[in-house]
Short mmCIF file of N, CA and C in Angstrom, two decimals:
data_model
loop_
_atom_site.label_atom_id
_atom_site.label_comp_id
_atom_site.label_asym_id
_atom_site.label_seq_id
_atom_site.Cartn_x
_atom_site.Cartn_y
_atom_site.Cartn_z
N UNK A 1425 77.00 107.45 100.74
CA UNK A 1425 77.95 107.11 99.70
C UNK A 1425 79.22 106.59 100.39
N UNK A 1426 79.31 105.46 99.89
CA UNK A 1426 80.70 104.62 100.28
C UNK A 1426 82.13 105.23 99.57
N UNK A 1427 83.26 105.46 99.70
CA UNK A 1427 84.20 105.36 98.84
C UNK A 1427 85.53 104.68 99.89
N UNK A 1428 86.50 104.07 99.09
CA UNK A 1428 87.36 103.40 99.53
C UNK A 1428 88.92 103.98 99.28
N UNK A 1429 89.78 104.62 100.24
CA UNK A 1429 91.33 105.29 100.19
C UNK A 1429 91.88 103.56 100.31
N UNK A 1430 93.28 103.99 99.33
CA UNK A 1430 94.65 102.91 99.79
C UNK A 1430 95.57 103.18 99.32
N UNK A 1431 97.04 102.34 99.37
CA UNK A 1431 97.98 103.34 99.30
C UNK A 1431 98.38 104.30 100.07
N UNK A 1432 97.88 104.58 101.64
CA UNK A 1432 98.86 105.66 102.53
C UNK A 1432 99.45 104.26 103.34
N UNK A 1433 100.60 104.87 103.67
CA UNK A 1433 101.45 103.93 104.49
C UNK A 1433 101.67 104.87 106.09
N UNK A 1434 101.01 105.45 105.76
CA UNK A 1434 100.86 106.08 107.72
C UNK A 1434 99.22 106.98 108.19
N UNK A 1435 99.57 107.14 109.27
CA UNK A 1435 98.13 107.34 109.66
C UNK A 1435 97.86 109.12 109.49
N UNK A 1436 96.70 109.15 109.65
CA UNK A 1436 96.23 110.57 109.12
C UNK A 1436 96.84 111.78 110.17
N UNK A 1437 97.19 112.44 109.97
CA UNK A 1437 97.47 113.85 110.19
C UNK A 1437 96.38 114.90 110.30
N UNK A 1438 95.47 115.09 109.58
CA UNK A 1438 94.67 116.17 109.31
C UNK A 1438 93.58 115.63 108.08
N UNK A 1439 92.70 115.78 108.59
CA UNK A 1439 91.50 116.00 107.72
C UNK A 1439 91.07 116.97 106.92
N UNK A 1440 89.96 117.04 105.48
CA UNK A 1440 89.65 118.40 104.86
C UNK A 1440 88.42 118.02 104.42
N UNK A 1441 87.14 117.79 104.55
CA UNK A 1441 86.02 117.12 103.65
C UNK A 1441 85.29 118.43 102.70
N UNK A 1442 85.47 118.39 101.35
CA UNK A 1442 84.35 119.14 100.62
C UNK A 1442 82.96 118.60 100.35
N UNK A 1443 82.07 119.51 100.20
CA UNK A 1443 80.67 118.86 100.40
C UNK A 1443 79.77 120.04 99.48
N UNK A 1444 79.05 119.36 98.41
CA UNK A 1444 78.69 120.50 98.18
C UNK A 1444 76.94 119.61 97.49
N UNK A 1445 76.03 120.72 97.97
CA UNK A 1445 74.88 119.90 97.39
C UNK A 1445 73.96 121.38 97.13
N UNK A 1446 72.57 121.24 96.30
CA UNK A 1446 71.92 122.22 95.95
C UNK A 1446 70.56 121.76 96.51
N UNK A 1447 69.73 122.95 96.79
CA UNK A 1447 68.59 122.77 97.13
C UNK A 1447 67.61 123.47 96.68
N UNK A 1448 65.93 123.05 96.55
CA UNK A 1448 65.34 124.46 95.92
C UNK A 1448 64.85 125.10 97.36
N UNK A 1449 64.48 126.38 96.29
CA UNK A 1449 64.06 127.49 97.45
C UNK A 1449 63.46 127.08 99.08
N UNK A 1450 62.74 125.72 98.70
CA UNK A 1450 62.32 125.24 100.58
C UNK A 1450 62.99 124.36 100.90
N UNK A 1451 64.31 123.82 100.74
CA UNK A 1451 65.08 122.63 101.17
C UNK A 1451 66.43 124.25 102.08
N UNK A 1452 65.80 124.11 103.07
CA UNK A 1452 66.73 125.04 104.22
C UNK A 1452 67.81 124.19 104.91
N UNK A 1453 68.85 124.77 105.02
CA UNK A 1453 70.25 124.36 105.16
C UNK A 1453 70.19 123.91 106.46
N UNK A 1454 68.94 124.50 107.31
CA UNK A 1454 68.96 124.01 108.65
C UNK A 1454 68.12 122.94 108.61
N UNK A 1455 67.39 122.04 107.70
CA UNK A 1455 67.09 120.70 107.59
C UNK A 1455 67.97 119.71 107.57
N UNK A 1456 69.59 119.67 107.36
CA UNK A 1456 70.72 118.80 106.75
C UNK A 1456 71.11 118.86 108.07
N UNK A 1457 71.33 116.80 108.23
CA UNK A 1457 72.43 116.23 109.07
C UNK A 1457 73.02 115.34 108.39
N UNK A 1458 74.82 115.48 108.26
CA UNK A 1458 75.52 115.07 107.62
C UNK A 1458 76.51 114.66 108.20
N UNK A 1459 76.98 113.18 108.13
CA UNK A 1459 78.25 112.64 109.27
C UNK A 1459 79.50 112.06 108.32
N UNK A 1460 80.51 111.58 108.81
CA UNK A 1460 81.45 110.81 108.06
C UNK A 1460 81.89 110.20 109.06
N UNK A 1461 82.03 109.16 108.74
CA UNK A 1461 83.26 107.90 109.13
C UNK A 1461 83.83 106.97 108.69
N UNK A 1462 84.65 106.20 109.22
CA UNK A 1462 85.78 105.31 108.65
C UNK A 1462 85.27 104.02 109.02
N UNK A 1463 85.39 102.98 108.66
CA UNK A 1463 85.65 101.87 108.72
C UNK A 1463 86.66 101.30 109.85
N UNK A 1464 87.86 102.18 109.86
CA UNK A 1464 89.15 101.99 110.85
C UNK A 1464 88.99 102.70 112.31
N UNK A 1465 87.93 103.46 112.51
CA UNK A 1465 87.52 104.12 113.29
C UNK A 1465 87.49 105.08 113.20
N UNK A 1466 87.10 106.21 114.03
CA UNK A 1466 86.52 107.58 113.72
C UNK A 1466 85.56 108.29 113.16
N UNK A 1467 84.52 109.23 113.70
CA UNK A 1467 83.28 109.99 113.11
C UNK A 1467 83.03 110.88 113.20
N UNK A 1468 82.64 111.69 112.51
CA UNK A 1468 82.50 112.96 112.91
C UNK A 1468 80.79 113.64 111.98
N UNK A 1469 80.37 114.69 112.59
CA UNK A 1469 79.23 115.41 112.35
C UNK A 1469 79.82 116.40 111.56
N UNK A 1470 79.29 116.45 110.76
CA UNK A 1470 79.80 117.80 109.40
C UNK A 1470 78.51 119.06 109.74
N UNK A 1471 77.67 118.13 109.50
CA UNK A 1471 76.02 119.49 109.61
C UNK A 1471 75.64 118.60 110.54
N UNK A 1472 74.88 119.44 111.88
CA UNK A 1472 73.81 118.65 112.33
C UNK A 1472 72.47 120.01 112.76
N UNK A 1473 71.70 120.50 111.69
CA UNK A 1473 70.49 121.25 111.23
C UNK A 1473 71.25 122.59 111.96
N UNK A 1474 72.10 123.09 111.24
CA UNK A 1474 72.47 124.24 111.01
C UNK A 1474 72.08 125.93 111.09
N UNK A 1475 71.91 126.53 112.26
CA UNK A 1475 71.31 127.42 112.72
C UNK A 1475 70.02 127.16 113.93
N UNK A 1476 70.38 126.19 113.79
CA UNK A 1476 69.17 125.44 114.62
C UNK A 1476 69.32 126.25 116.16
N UNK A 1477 68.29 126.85 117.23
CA UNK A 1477 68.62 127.87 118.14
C UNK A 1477 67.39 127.02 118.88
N UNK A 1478 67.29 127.50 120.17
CA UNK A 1478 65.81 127.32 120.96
C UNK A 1478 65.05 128.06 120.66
N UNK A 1479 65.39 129.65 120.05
CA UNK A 1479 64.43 130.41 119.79
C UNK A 1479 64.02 130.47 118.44
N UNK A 1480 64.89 129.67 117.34
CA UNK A 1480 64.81 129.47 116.16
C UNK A 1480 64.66 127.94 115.66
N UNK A 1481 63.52 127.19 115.89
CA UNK A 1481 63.65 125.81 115.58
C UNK A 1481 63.70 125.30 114.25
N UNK A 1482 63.59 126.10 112.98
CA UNK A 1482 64.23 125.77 111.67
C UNK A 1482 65.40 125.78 111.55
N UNK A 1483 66.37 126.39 111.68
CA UNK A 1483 67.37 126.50 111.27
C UNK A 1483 67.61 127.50 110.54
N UNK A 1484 68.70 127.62 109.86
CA UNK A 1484 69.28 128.71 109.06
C UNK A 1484 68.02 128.31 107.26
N UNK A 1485 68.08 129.35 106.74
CA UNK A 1485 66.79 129.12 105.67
C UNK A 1485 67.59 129.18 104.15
N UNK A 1486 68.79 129.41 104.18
CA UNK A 1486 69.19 129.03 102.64
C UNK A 1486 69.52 127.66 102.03
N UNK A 1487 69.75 127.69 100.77
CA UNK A 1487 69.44 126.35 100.41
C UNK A 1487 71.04 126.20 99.88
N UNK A 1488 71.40 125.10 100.58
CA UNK A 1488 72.70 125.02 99.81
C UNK A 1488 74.09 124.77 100.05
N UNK A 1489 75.28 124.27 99.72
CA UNK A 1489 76.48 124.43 100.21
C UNK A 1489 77.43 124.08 99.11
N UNK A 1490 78.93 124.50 99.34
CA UNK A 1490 79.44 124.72 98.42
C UNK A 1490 81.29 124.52 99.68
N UNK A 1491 81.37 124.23 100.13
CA UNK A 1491 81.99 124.00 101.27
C UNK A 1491 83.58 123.08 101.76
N UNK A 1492 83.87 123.47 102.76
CA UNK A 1492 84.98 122.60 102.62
C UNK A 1492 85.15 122.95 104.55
N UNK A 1493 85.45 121.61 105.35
CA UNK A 1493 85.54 121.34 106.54
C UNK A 1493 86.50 121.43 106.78
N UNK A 1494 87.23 122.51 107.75
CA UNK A 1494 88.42 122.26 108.40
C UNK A 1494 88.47 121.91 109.34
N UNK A 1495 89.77 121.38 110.55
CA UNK A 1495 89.64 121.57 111.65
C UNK A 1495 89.50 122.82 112.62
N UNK A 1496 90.34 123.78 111.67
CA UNK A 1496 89.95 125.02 112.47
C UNK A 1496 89.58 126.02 111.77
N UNK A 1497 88.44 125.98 111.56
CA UNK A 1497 87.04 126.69 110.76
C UNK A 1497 86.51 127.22 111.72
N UNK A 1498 85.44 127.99 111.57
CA UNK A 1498 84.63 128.70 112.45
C UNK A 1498 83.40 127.27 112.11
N UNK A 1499 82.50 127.24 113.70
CA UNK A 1499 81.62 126.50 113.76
C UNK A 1499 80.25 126.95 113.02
N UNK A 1500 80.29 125.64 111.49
CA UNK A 1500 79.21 126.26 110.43
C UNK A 1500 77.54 125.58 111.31
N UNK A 1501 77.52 125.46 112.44
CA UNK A 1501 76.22 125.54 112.94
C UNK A 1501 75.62 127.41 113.14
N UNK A 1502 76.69 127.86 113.29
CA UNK A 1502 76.15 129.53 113.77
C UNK A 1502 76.83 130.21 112.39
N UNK A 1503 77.21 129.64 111.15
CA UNK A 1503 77.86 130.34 110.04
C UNK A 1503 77.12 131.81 109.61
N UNK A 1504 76.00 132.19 109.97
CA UNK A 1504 75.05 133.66 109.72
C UNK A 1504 76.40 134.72 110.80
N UNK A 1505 76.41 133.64 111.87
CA UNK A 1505 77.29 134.72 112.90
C UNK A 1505 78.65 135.75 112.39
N UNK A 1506 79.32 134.83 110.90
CA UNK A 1506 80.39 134.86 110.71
C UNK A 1506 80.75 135.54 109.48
N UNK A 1507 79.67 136.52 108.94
CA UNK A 1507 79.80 137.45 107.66
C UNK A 1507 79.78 136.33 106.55
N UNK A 1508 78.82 135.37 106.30
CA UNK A 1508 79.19 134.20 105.13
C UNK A 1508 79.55 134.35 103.96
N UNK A 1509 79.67 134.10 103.45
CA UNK A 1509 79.88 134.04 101.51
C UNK A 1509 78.81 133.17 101.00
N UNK A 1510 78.63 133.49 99.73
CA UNK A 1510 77.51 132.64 98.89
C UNK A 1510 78.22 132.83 97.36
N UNK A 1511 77.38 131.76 96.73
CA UNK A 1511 77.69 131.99 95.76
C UNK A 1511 76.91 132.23 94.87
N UNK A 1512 77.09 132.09 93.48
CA UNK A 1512 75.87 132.61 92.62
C UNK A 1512 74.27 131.81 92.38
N UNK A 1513 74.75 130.95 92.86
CA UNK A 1513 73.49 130.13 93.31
C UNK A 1513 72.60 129.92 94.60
N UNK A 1514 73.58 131.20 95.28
CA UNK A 1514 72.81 131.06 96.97
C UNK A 1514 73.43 130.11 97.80
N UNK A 1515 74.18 129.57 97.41
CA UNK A 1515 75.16 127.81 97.69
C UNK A 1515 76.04 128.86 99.37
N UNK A 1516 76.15 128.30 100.15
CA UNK A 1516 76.55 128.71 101.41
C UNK A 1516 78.31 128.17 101.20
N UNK A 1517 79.64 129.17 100.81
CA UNK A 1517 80.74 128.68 99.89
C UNK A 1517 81.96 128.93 101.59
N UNK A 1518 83.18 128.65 101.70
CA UNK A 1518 84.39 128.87 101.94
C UNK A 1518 84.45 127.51 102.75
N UNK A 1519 85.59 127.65 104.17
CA UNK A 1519 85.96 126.81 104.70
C UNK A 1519 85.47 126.93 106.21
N UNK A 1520 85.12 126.24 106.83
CA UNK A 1520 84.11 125.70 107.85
C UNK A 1520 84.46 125.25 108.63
N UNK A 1521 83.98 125.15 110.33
CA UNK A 1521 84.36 123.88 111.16
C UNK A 1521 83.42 122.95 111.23
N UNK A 1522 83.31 121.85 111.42
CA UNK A 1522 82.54 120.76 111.53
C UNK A 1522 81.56 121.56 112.83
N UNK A 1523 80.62 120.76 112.36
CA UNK A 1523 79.21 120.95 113.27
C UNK A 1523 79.63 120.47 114.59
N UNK A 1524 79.78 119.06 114.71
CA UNK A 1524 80.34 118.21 115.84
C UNK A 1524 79.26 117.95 116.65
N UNK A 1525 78.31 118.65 116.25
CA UNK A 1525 77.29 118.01 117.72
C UNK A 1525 76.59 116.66 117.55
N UNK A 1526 77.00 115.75 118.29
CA UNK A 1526 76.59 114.35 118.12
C UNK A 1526 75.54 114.02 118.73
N UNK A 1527 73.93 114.74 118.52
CA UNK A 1527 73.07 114.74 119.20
C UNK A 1527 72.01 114.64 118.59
N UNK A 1528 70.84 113.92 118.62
CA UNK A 1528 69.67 113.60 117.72
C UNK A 1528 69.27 115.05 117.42
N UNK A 1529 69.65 114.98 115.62
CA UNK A 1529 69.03 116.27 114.89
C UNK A 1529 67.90 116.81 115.53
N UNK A 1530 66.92 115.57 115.65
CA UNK A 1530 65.95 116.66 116.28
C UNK A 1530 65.78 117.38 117.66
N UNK A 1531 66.74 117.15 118.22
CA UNK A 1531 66.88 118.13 119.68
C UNK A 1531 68.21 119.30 119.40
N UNK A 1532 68.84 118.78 118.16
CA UNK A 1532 70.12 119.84 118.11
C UNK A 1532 70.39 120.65 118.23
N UNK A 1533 71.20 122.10 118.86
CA UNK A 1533 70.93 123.28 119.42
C UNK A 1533 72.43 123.68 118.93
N UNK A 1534 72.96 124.75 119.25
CA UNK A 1534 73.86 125.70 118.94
C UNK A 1534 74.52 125.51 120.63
N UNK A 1535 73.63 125.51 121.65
CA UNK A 1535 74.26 125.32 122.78
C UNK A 1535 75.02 123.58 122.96
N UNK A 1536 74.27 122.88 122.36
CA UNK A 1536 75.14 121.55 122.40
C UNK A 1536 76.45 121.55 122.26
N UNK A 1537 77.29 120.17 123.02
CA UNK A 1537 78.64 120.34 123.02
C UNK A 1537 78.92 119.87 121.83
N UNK A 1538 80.54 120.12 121.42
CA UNK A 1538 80.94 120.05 119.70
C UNK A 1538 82.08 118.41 120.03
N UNK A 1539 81.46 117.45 120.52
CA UNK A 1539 82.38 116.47 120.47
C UNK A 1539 82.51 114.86 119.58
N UNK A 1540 81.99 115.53 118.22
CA UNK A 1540 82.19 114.64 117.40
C UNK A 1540 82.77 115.40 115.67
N UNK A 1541 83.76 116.55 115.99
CA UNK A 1541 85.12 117.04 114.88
C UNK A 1541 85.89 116.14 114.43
N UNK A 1542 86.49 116.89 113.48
CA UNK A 1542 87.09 116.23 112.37
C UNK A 1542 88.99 115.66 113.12
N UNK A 1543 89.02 116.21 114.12
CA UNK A 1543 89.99 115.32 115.34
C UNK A 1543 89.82 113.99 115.44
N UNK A 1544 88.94 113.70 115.61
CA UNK A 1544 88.38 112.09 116.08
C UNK A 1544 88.87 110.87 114.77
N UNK A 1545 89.35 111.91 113.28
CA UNK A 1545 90.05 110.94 112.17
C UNK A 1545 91.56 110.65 112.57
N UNK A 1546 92.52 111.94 113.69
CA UNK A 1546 93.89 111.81 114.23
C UNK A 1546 94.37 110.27 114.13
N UNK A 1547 95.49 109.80 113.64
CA UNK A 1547 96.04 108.98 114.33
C UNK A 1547 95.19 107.68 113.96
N UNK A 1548 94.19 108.17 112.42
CA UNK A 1548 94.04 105.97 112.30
C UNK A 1548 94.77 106.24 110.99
N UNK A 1549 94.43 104.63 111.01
CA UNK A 1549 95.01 104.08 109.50
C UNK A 1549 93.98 104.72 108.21
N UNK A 1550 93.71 105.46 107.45
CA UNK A 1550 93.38 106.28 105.88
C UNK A 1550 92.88 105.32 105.41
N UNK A 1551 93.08 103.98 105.06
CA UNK A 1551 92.89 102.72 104.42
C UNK A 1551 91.61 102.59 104.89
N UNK A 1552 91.27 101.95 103.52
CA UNK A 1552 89.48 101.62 103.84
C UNK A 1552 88.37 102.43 103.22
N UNK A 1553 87.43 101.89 103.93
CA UNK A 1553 85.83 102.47 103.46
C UNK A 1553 85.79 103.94 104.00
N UNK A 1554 85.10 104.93 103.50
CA UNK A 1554 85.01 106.02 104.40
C UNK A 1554 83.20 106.37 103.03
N UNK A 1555 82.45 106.44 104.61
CA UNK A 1555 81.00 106.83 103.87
C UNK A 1555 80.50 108.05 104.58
N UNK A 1556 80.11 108.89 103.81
CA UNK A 1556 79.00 110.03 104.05
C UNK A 1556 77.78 109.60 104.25
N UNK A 1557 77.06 110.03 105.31
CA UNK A 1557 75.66 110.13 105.24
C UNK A 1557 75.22 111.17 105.17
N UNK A 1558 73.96 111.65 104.38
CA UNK A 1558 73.23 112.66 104.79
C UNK A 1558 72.27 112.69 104.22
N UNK A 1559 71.04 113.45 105.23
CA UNK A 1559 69.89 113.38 105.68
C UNK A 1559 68.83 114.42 105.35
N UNK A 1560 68.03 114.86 104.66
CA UNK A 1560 66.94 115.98 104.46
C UNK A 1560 65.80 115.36 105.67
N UNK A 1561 66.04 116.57 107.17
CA UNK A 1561 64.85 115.90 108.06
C UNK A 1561 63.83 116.82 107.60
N UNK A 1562 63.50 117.36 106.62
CA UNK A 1562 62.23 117.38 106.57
C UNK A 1562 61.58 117.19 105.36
N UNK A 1563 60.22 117.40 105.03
CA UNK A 1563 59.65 117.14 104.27
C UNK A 1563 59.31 118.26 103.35
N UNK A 1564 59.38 119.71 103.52
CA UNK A 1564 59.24 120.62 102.39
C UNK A 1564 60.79 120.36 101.80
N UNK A 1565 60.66 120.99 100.17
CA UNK A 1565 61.77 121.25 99.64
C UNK A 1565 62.37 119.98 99.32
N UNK A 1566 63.41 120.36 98.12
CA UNK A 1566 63.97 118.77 97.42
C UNK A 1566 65.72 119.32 97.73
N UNK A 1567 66.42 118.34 98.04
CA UNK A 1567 67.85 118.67 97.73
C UNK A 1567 68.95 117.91 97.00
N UNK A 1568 69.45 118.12 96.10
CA UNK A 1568 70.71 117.41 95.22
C UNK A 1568 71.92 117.17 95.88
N UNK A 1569 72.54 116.15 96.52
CA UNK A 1569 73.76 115.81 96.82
C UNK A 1569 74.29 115.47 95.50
N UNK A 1570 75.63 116.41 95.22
CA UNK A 1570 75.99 116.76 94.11
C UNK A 1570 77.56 116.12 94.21
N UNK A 1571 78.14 116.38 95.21
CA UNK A 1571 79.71 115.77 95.20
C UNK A 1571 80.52 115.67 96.97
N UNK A 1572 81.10 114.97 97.44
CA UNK A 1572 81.95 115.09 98.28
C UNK A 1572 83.66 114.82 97.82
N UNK A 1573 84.40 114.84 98.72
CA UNK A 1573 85.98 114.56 98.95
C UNK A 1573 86.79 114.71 100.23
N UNK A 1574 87.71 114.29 100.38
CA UNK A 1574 88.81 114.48 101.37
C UNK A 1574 89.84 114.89 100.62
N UNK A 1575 90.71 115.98 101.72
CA UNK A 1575 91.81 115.75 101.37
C UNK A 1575 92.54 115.27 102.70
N UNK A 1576 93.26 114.01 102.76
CA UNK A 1576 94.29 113.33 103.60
C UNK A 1576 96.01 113.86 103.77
N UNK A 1577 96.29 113.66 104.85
CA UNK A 1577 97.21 114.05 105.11
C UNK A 1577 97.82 113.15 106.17
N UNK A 1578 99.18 112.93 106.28
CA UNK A 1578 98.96 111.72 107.04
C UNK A 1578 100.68 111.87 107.28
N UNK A 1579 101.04 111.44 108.62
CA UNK A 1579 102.38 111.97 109.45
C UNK A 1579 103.23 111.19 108.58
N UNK A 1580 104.01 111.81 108.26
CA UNK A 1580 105.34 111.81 107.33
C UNK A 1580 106.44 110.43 108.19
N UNK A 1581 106.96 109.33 107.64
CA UNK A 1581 107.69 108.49 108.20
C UNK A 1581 108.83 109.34 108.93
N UNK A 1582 109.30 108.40 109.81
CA UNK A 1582 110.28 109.42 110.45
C UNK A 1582 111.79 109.13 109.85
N UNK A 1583 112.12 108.34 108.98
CA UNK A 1583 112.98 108.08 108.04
C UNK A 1583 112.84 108.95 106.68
N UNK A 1584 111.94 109.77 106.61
CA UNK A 1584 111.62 111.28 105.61
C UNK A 1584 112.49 112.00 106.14
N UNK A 1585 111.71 112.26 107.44
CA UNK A 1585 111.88 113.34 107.98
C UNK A 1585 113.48 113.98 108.61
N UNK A 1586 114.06 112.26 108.99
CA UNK A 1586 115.78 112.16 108.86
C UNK A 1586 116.41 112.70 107.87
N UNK A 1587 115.75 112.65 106.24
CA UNK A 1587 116.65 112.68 105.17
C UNK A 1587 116.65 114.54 104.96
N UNK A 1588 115.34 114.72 105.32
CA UNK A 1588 114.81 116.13 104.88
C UNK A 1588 115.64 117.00 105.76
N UNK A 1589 115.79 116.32 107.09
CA UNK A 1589 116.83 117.04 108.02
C UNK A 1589 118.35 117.11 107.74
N UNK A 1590 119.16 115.96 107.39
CA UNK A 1590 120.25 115.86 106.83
C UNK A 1590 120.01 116.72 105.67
N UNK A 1591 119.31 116.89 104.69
CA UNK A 1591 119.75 117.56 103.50
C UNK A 1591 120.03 119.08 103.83
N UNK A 1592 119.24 119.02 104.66
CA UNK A 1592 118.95 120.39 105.63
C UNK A 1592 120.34 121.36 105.89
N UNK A 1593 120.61 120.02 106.51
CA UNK A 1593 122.45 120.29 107.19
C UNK A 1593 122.94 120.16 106.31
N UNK A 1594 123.35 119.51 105.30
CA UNK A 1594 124.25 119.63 103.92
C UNK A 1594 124.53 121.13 103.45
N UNK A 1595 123.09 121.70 102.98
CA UNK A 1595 122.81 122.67 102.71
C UNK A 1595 123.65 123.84 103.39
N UNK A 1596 122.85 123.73 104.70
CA UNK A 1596 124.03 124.97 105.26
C UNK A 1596 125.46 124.86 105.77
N UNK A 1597 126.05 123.29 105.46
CA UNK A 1597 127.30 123.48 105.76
C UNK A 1597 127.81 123.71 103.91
N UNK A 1598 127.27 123.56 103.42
CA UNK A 1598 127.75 123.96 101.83
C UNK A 1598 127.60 125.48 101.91
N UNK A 1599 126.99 126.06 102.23
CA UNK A 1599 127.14 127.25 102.40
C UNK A 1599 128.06 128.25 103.11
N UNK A 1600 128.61 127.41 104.07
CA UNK A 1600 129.41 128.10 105.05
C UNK A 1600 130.68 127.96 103.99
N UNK A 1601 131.07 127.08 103.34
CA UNK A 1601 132.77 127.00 102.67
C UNK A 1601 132.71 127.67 101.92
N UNK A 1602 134.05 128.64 102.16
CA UNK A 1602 134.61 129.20 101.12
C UNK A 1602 134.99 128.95 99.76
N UNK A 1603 134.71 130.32 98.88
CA UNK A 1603 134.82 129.24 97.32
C UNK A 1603 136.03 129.22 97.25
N UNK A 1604 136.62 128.49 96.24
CA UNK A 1604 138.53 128.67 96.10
C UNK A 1604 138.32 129.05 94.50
#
């Protein structure tokens, strides 16, 4: 799914992607590889088969997500590790770190390095295309991609940040005078 941001006049600050899709009982959470990128540059791995271990080559076995990517989330490849939440649908729910492992799903491991996070959006231009992919690698089980989003954030002009400071100082020199 394609969607198109415009209207920021500076470059991103911080990333937030929600993601939420349903699956039946055999569509396992450790089947889903899911990426995002920009048009302006930058990509990142959201899921890449989730629980996925050497000694565990399915993955994690619930069906589901309900989710939201931070930068500093706990890494939702090992999310069993981390006391999870669910919701009433079994949906795998809170806030997350990106998968990041930029490595063909089908070799993907928990030991792989994490160098494709939601960092790699720092510092472009917001403007533009920004598409989700994602992937059911296997063949049991059906899954519903139900909704995504961002939330953007993006470094404040430094002619803000002058005024916000001056008002700043106004403030506490209005405070210092005595009333008459």
């Amino acid at each position: 799914d394609t969607r198109t941001l415009s209207g920021f006049e500076n470059v991103i600050q911080s990333l937030e992607v929600r993601l939420r899709f349903t699956g039946d009982p055999l569509a396992f959470n450790g089947d889903f590889f899911v990426s995002l990128q920009c048009d302006n540059g930058g990509y990142a791995v959201l899921l890449n088969r989730a629980g996925r271990t050497s000694m565990e080559p399915l993955g994690y076995d619930n069906n589901g997500f309900d989710i939201t990517f931070t930068l500093g989330g706990n890494d939702i490849h090992q999310y069993q590790t981390y006391a999870p939440s669910y919701d009433v649908n079994g949906r795998l729910i809170g806030s997350w770190g990106a998968d990041a492992r930029n490595v063909d799903p089908d070799s993907a491991l928990d030991t792989d390095a994490r160098t494709a996070n939601l960092d790699q959006f720092a510092g472009i231009n917001p403007n533009g295309n920004w598409t989700i992919f994602a992937s059911d690698l296997s063949l049991n089980g059906a899954a519903a991609f139900e909704s995504w989003g961002m939330n953007v954030a993006v470094i404040p002009e430094p002619a803000t940040l002058a005024l916000l400071g001056l008002g700043g100082l106004l403030l506490l020199r209005r405070r210092r005078l005595p009333f008459t």
